[in-house]
Coordinates of C-alpha atoms in Angstrom, one line a residue:
X116 CA 0.0 0.0 0.0
X117 CA 2.9 2.3 0.8
X118 CA 4.5 1.4 -2.5
X119 CA 1.4 2.2 -4.4
X120 CA 1.0 5.6 -2.6
X121 CA 4.6 6.4 -3.4
X122 CA 4.2 5.6 -7.1
X123 CA 1.0 7.7 -7.3
X124 CA 2.8 10.6 -5.6
X125 CA 5.7 10.4 -8.1
X126 CA 3.3 10.3 -11.0
X127 CA 1.5 13.4 -9.7
X128 CA 4.7 15.2 -9.3
X129 CA 5.8 14.2 -12.8
X130 CA 2.5 15.4 -14.3
X131 CA 2.8 18.8 -12.5
X132 CA 6.4 19.2 -13.8
X133 CA 5.4 18.3 -17.3
X134 CA 2.6 20.9 -17.2
X135 CA 4.9 23.6 -15.8
X136 CA 7.4 22.8 -18.6
X137 CA 4.8 22.9 -21.3
X138 CA 3.4 26.2 -20.0
X139 CA 6.9 27.8 -19.9
X140 CA 7.6 26.5 -23.4
X141 CA 4.3 28.0 -24.6
X142 CA 5.1 31.4 -23.0
X143 CA 8.6 31.4 -24.4
X144 CA 7.2 30.6 -27.9
X145 CA 4.7 33.5 -27.6
X146 CA 7.4 35.9 -26.5
X147 CA 9.7 34.8 -29.3
X148 CA 7.0 35.3 -31.9
X149 CA 6.2 38.8 -30.6
X150 CA 9.9 39.8 -30.7
X151 CA 10.5 42.0 -33.8
X152 CA 12.8 40.4 -36.3
X153 CA 15.1 42.1 -38.8
X154 CA 12.6 41.9 -41.6
X155 CA 9.6 43.0 -39.4
X156 CA 11.4 46.3 -38.6
X157 CA 10.8 47.3 -42.2
X158 CA 7.0 46.9 -42.2
X159 CA 4.2 49.3 -41.5
X160 CA 3.8 48.0 -38.0
X161 CA 6.7 50.1 -36.7
X162 CA 5.1 53.3 -37.9
X163 CA 3.3 55.4 -35.2
X164 CA -0.5 55.1 -35.3
X165 CA -2.0 57.2 -38.1
X166 CA 1.2 58.0 -39.9
X167 CA 0.6 55.5 -42.7
X168 CA -2.8 57.1 -43.4
X169 CA -1.4 60.6 -43.5
X170 CA 1.5 59.7 -45.8
X171 CA -1.0 58.0 -48.2
X172 CA -2.9 61.3 -48.8
X173 CA 0.2 63.6 -49.2
X174 CA 1.0 64.9 -52.7
X175 CA 4.7 64.8 -51.9
X176 CA 6.8 61.7 -52.3
X177 CA 7.3 60.2 -48.8
X178 CA 10.1 58.0 -47.4
X179 CA 10.4 56.8 -43.8
X180 CA 13.9 55.6 -42.7
X181 CA 14.9 53.6 -39.6
X182 CA 18.0 53.9 -37.5
X183 CA 19.9 51.7 -40.0
X184 CA 18.9 53.9 -43.0
X185 CA 16.7 51.2 -44.3
X186 CA 13.4 52.2 -45.9
X187 CA 10.4 51.4 -43.7
X188 CA 7.8 53.1 -45.8
X189 CA 7.9 54.7 -49.3
X190 CA 5.2 56.0 -51.5
X191 CA 4.8 54.9 -55.1
X192 CA 5.8 58.4 -56.2
X193 CA 9.2 58.0 -54.4
X194 CA 9.8 54.9 -56.5
X195 CA 8.7 56.6 -59.7
X196 CA 11.2 59.4 -59.1
X197 CA 14.0 56.9 -58.5
X198 CA 14.5 58.0 -54.8
X199 CA 14.3 54.4 -53.5
X200 CA 16.0 51.4 -55.0
X201 CA 16.7 48.1 -53.3
X202 CA 15.1 49.1 -50.0
X203 CA 17.6 52.0 -49.6
X204 CA 17.4 55.7 -50.2
X205 CA 19.4 56.2 -53.5
X206 CA 20.0 60.0 -53.3
X207 CA 23.2 60.6 -51.2
X208 CA 22.5 64.2 -50.2
X209 CA 19.1 63.3 -48.9
X210 CA 20.6 60.3 -47.0
X211 CA 23.1 62.6 -45.4
X212 CA 20.3 65.0 -44.4
X213 CA 18.4 62.1 -42.8
X214 CA 21.5 61.1 -40.8
X215 CA 22.1 64.6 -39.5
X216 CA 18.4 65.0 -38.5
X217 CA 18.5 61.6 -36.7
X218 CA 21.5 62.8 -34.8
X219 CA 20.4 66.3 -33.7
X220 CA 16.6 66.2 -34.3
X221 CA 16.6 69.4 -36.4
X222 CA 14.3 69.8 -39.4
X223 CA 16.2 70.4 -42.7
X224 CA 15.2 71.5 -46.2
X225 CA 17.1 71.7 -49.4
X226 CA 16.4 72.0 -53.2
X227 CA 18.3 69.7 -55.5
X228 CA 18.7 69.0 -59.2
X229 CA 18.6 65.2 -59.8
X230 CA 19.6 63.4 -63.0
X231 CA 16.7 61.6 -64.6
X232 CA 17.3 57.9 -64.7
X233 CA 16.3 55.6 -67.5
X234 CA 14.5 58.3 -69.6
X235 CA 17.3 59.2 -72.0
X236 CA 16.6 62.9 -71.5
X237 CA 19.2 65.3 -70.4
X238 CA 17.2 67.8 -68.3
X239 CA 17.5 67.6 -64.6
X240 CA 14.7 66.8 -62.1
X241 CA 14.2 69.7 -59.7
X242 CA 13.0 68.7 -56.3
X243 CA 12.6 70.2 -52.8
X244 CA 13.5 67.8 -50.0
X245 CA 12.4 68.2 -46.3
X246 CA 13.6 65.9 -43.5
X247 CA 12.1 65.7 -40.0
X248 CA 12.3 63.3 -37.1
X249 CA 9.4 60.9 -36.7
X250 CA 9.4 59.5 -33.2
X251 CA 12.6 58.5 -31.5
X252 CA 13.9 56.1 -34.1
X253 CA 12.5 57.1 -37.5
X254 CA 13.1 59.9 -39.9
X255 CA 10.5 61.2 -42.4
X256 CA 11.6 62.5 -45.8
X257 CA 9.1 64.5 -48.0
X258 CA 10.2 65.3 -51.6
X259 CA 8.2 67.6 -53.9
X260 CA 8.8 67.6 -57.6
X261 CA 9.4 71.3 -58.7
X262 CA 10.3 70.5 -62.4
X263 CA 7.0 71.6 -63.9
X264 CA 6.7 74.7 -61.7
X265 CA 10.2 75.7 -62.7
X266 CA 9.5 75.2 -66.4
X267 CA 6.3 77.3 -66.2
X268 CA 8.2 80.0 -64.3
X269 CA 10.9 80.0 -67.0
X270 CA 8.3 80.2 -69.8
X271 CA 6.6 83.2 -68.0
X272 CA 10.0 84.9 -67.4
X273 CA 11.0 84.5 -71.1
X274 CA 7.6 85.7 -72.2
X275 CA 7.9 88.9 -70.1
X276 CA 11.4 89.5 -71.4
X277 CA 10.3 88.9 -75.0
X278 CA 7.3 91.2 -74.7
X279 CA 9.4 93.9 -73.2
X280 CA 11.9 93.6 -76.0
X281 CA 9.3 93.5 -78.8
X282 CA 7.5 96.6 -77.4
X283 CA 10.7 98.5 -76.9
X284 CA 11.7 98.1 -80.5
X285 CA 8.8 99.9 -82.2
X286 CA 8.3 102.5 -79.4
X287 CA 12.0 103.3 -79.5
X288 CA 11.9 103.7 -83.3
X289 CA 8.8 106.0 -83.0
X290 CA 10.7 108.2 -80.5
X291 CA 13.7 108.5 -82.8
X292 CA 11.6 109.1 -85.9
X293 CA 9.6 111.8 -84.1
X294 CA 12.9 113.6 -83.2
X295 CA 14.0 113.2 -86.8
X296 CA 10.8 114.8 -88.0
X297 CA 11.3 117.7 -85.7
X298 CA 14.9 118.3 -86.8
X299 CA 13.8 118.1 -90.5
X300 CA 10.9 120.4 -90.2
X301 CA 12.2 122.6 -93.0
X302 CA 12.7 119.6 -95.4
X303 CA 9.3 118.4 -96.6
X304 CA 10.8 115.4 -98.4
X305 CA 12.5 114.1 -95.2
X306 CA 9.4 114.7 -93.1
X307 CA 7.4 112.6 -95.6
X308 CA 10.0 109.8 -95.5
X309 CA 10.2 109.8 -91.7
X310 CA 6.4 110.0 -91.3
X311 CA 6.1 106.9 -93.5
X312 CA 8.5 105.0 -91.3
X313 CA 6.5 106.1 -88.3
X314 CA 3.3 104.7 -89.8
X315 CA 5.1 101.4 -90.4
X316 CA 6.3 101.2 -86.8
X317 CA 3.0 102.3 -85.4
X318 CA 1.3 99.5 -87.4
X319 CA 3.8 97.0 -86.2
X320 CA 3.2 98.1 -82.6
X321 CA -0.6 97.9 -83.1
X322 CA -0.3 94.4 -84.5
X323 CA 1.8 93.3 -81.6
X324 CA -0.5 94.6 -79.0
X325 CA -3.5 93.0 -80.8
X326 CA -1.9 89.6 -81.0
X327 CA -1.0 89.8 -77.3
X328 CA -4.6 90.5 -76.6
X329 CA -5.7 87.6 -78.9
X330 CA -3.2 85.2 -77.3
X331 CA -4.4 86.2 -73.8
X332 CA -8.0 85.7 -74.9
X333 CA -7.6 82.3 -76.4
X334 CA -5.7 81.1 -73.3
X335 CA -8.4 82.4 -70.9
X336 CA -11.6 81.7 -72.9
X337 CA -13.1 78.2 -73.0
X338 CA -14.1 77.5 -76.6
X339 CA -16.8 75.1 -75.4
X340 CA -18.7 77.9 -73.7
X341 CA -19.7 79.5 -77.0
X342 CA -19.1 76.6 -79.3
X343 CA -21.2 75.9 -82.4
X344 CA -21.0 74.1 -85.7
X345 CA -18.8 76.3 -87.9
X346 CA -18.7 76.1 -91.7
X347 CA -15.2 75.4 -93.0
X348 CA -16.1 77.1 -96.3
X349 CA -16.8 80.3 -94.4
X350 CA -13.6 80.1 -92.4
X351 CA -11.6 79.6 -95.6
X352 CA -13.3 82.5 -97.4
X353 CA -12.8 84.8 -94.4
X354 CA -9.1 83.9 -94.1
X355 CA -8.5 84.5 -97.8
X356 CA -10.3 87.8 -97.7
X357 CA -8.2 88.9 -94.8
X358 CA -5.0 88.5 -96.9
X359 CA -6.5 89.6 -100.2
X360 CA -4.8 93.0 -100.3
X361 CA -1.3 91.8 -99.4
X362 CA -1.6 89.0 -102.0
X363 CA -2.7 91.4 -104.7
X364 CA 0.2 93.7 -104.0
X365 CA 2.7 90.8 -104.4
X366 CA 0.8 89.3 -107.3
X367 CA 0.2 86.1 -105.4
X368 CA -2.6 83.8 -106.7
X369 CA -4.8 82.4 -103.9
X370 CA -6.8 79.3 -104.6
X371 CA -9.2 77.3 -102.5
X372 CA -10.7 73.8 -103.0
X373 CA -11.4 70.4 -101.4
X374 CA -14.6 69.0 -100.0
X375 CA -17.5 71.4 -99.5
X376 CA -20.1 71.7 -96.7
X377 CA -17.7 70.5 -94.0
X378 CA -18.3 71.7 -90.4
X379 CA -16.2 71.7 -87.2
X380 CA -17.4 72.3 -83.7
X381 CA -15.9 75.2 -81.7
X382 CA -15.6 78.9 -81.3
X383 CA -16.0 80.6 -84.6
X384 CA -13.9 83.6 -83.6
X385 CA -10.9 81.6 -82.4
X386 CA -11.0 79.2 -85.5
X387 CA -11.2 82.2 -87.9
X388 CA -8.2 83.8 -86.1
X389 CA -6.2 80.6 -86.3
X390 CA -6.8 79.9 -90.0
X391 CA -6.4 83.6 -90.8
X392 CA -2.9 83.5 -89.2
X393 CA -1.9 80.5 -91.3
X394 CA -3.0 82.1 -94.6
X395 CA -1.5 85.5 -93.7
X396 CA 1.9 83.8 -92.9
X397 CA 1.8 81.9 -96.2
X398 CA 1.3 85.1 -98.1
X399 CA 3.9 87.1 -96.2
X400 CA 6.6 84.5 -96.6
X401 CA 5.9 83.7 -100.3
X402 CA 7.8 85.4 -103.1
X403 CA 5.9 87.5 -105.6
X404 CA 4.0 85.8 -108.4
X405 CA 3.6 82.5 -106.6
X406 CA 0.6 80.6 -105.3
X407 CA -1.0 80.0 -101.9
X408 CA -3.6 77.2 -101.7
X409 CA -6.2 76.3 -99.0
X410 CA -8.0 73.0 -99.1
X411 CA -10.2 71.1 -96.6
X412 CA -11.1 67.4 -96.4
X413 CA -12.5 64.8 -94.1
X414 CA -10.2 62.0 -92.8
X415 CA -11.2 59.0 -90.7
X416 CA -9.9 58.6 -87.2
X417 CA -10.6 56.1 -84.4
X418 CA -12.2 58.6 -82.1
X419 CA -14.3 60.2 -84.9
X420 CA -13.8 61.9 -88.2
X421 CA -11.4 64.9 -88.4
X422 CA -11.4 67.9 -90.7
X423 CA -8.1 68.8 -92.2
X424 CA -7.5 72.3 -93.5
X425 CA -4.2 72.6 -95.3
X426 CA -2.5 75.9 -96.2
X427 CA 0.3 75.5 -98.7
X428 CA 2.7 78.1 -100.0
X429 CA 5.7 78.2 -102.4
X430 CA 7.8 80.3 -100.0
X431 CA 11.3 80.1 -98.5
X432 CA 10.5 77.0 -96.4
X433 CA 11.6 76.1 -92.9
X434 CA 14.9 74.5 -91.9
X435 CA 14.6 71.1 -90.2
X436 CA 16.2 72.4 -87.0
X437 CA 13.5 75.1 -86.7
X438 CA 10.3 73.0 -87.4
X439 CA 9.9 72.0 -83.7
X440 CA 10.1 75.6 -82.5
X441 CA 8.1 77.6 -85.0
X442 CA 5.0 77.3 -82.7
X443 CA 6.8 78.9 -79.8
X444 CA 6.0 82.4 -78.8
X445 CA 8.1 85.1 -80.4
X446 CA 10.3 82.5 -82.2
X447 CA 11.3 83.5 -85.7
X448 CA 13.2 81.4 -88.2
X449 CA 14.5 84.6 -89.8
X450 CA 14.2 87.6 -87.5
X451 CA 15.2 90.1 -90.1
X452 CA 12.7 88.9 -92.7
X453 CA 10.0 88.6 -90.0
X454 CA 10.4 92.2 -89.0
X455 CA 10.4 93.2 -92.7
X456 CA 7.0 91.5 -93.2
X457 CA 5.6 92.8 -89.9
X458 CA 5.6 89.5 -88.1
X459 CA 5.3 89.4 -84.3
X460 CA 6.2 85.8 -83.7
X461 CA 2.9 85.1 -82.0
X462 CA 0.7 84.0 -84.9
X463 CA 1.7 80.3 -84.9
X464 CA 1.5 80.2 -81.1
X465 CA -2.1 81.3 -81.3
X466 CA -2.8 78.7 -83.9
X467 CA -1.3 75.9 -81.8
X468 CA -3.3 77.0 -78.7
X469 CA -6.6 77.2 -80.6
X470 CA -6.0 73.8 -82.1
X471 CA -5.3 72.2 -78.8
X472 CA -8.2 73.8 -77.0
X473 CA -10.5 72.5 -79.7
X474 CA -9.2 68.9 -79.4
X475 CA -7.1 69.1 -82.5
X476 CA -3.6 69.8 -83.6
X477 CA -1.5 71.7 -86.1
X478 CA 1.4 70.2 -88.0
X479 CA 4.0 71.5 -90.5
X480 CA 5.6 70.0 -93.6
X481 CA 8.3 72.1 -95.1
X482 CA 11.4 72.0 -97.4
X483 CA 13.8 74.9 -97.8
X484 CA 13.3 76.6 -101.1
X485 CA 10.2 74.7 -102.0
X486 CA 7.6 75.9 -99.5
X487 CA 5.5 74.8 -96.5
X488 CA 2.2 73.2 -95.7
X489 CA 0.6 73.9 -92.4
X490 CA -2.3 71.4 -91.6
X491 CA -4.9 72.2 -89.0
X492 CA -6.8 69.1 -87.8
X493 CA -10.1 69.6 -85.9
X494 CA -12.9 67.2 -84.9
X495 CA -15.9 67.3 -87.2
X496 CA -19.1 68.6 -85.9
X497 CA -21.5 65.7 -85.1
X498 CA -24.4 67.2 -87.0
X499 CA -22.3 67.4 -90.1
X500 CA -21.3 63.7 -89.8
X501 CA -24.9 62.7 -89.6
X502 CA -25.8 64.2 -92.9
X503 CA -22.5 64.0 -94.8
X504 CA -22.7 63.1 -98.5
X505 CA -20.5 60.7 -100.2
X506 CA -17.5 62.5 -101.6
X507 CA -14.1 61.8 -103.1
X508 CA -10.9 62.5 -101.0
X509 CA -9.2 65.8 -101.4
X510 CA -6.0 65.9 -103.5
X511 CA -2.7 66.9 -101.9
X512 CA -2.0 70.5 -102.5
X513 CA 1.7 69.8 -102.8
X514 CA 1.4 67.1 -105.5
X515 CA -1.8 67.7 -107.5
X516 CA -3.7 70.8 -108.8
X517 CA -6.8 71.9 -106.8
X518 CA -10.1 71.0 -108.5
X519 CA -12.0 74.0 -109.8
X520 CA -10.0 76.6 -107.9
X521 CA -11.4 80.0 -107.1
X522 CA -8.8 82.5 -108.3
X523 CA -8.7 85.7 -106.3
X524 CA -7.1 88.9 -107.4

């Protein structure tokens, strides 16, 4: 009986020990699982509560670094800019800022120009970087892309400089000519000559101011607010009539042709100004006794039919290096000739903006010494598409004669 009691007591003690050991093992396992591993330090769990939500709504690129400079959190924009690669911050100046901020807790900000990676383009990426401590172990880096803002500022600065220069030229000439008239008051022939020059400069100044007003208007006005179906035939007739006198003076023959009864949707005033600028340029840059043609046709496109209005001249042409820039404000292929013809350098910029605001485009084909063709492509008005008649395609103005041209004096 004593032996049995002893065995039972030993079994009970063994059971208790086994239970205690199992409980300790379970607790040790739980604590080991709760202990942060090297990989878990780089997950969202180490971020303070709410930080992840705040970073997700920021427009700036966000990167959170831990004490070993590893990336804990990075927004998709940070990867797109090339700031983070392989789990590390790839921009050395920003990394040094983060280390300094981690050491002394001070907020730092700097603007940097970073090389674009993998784009093949040479321009730098302008960014503003701001570093601040985030808790006791983390550092927050916010990066804002300033490239587009700087580009817009450069365009605005160049525009103001160009406007100032263009306005000073005719106003300075008028001042000098007025002094010359006063000094030559006893010479009627000289007064007449100087007065003629004053009229030329005054006309040039008036044209420049008017085109600045037109450019400002087309940039600020929404063509959809007063849009309507516009007859292409009327636009062509108005553009030709606008340059009739200049063409007659230079004995330039103006012809029109192509498909009839075409319509585009948009602002009639803006479209008339754009096509008028193209025809006026063609006449101004064409030698005497040549031809300027205007033709329209309908072309099929995946998003709906387009109307092409081509303006062709037999002028001096445009060098290849200048074709991409002729639509820039105040850009002139030949400044001396442009001033002689009264050009302001704003006409093609207006055409480009009107085309873009109407959902279209303007392109140029040109060969030096042979002439140029500017093509304005615009969406066709829906009402015109519904009732369009069957018609033959329009011949190319550069390769075939226009059918039944209207010859204007």
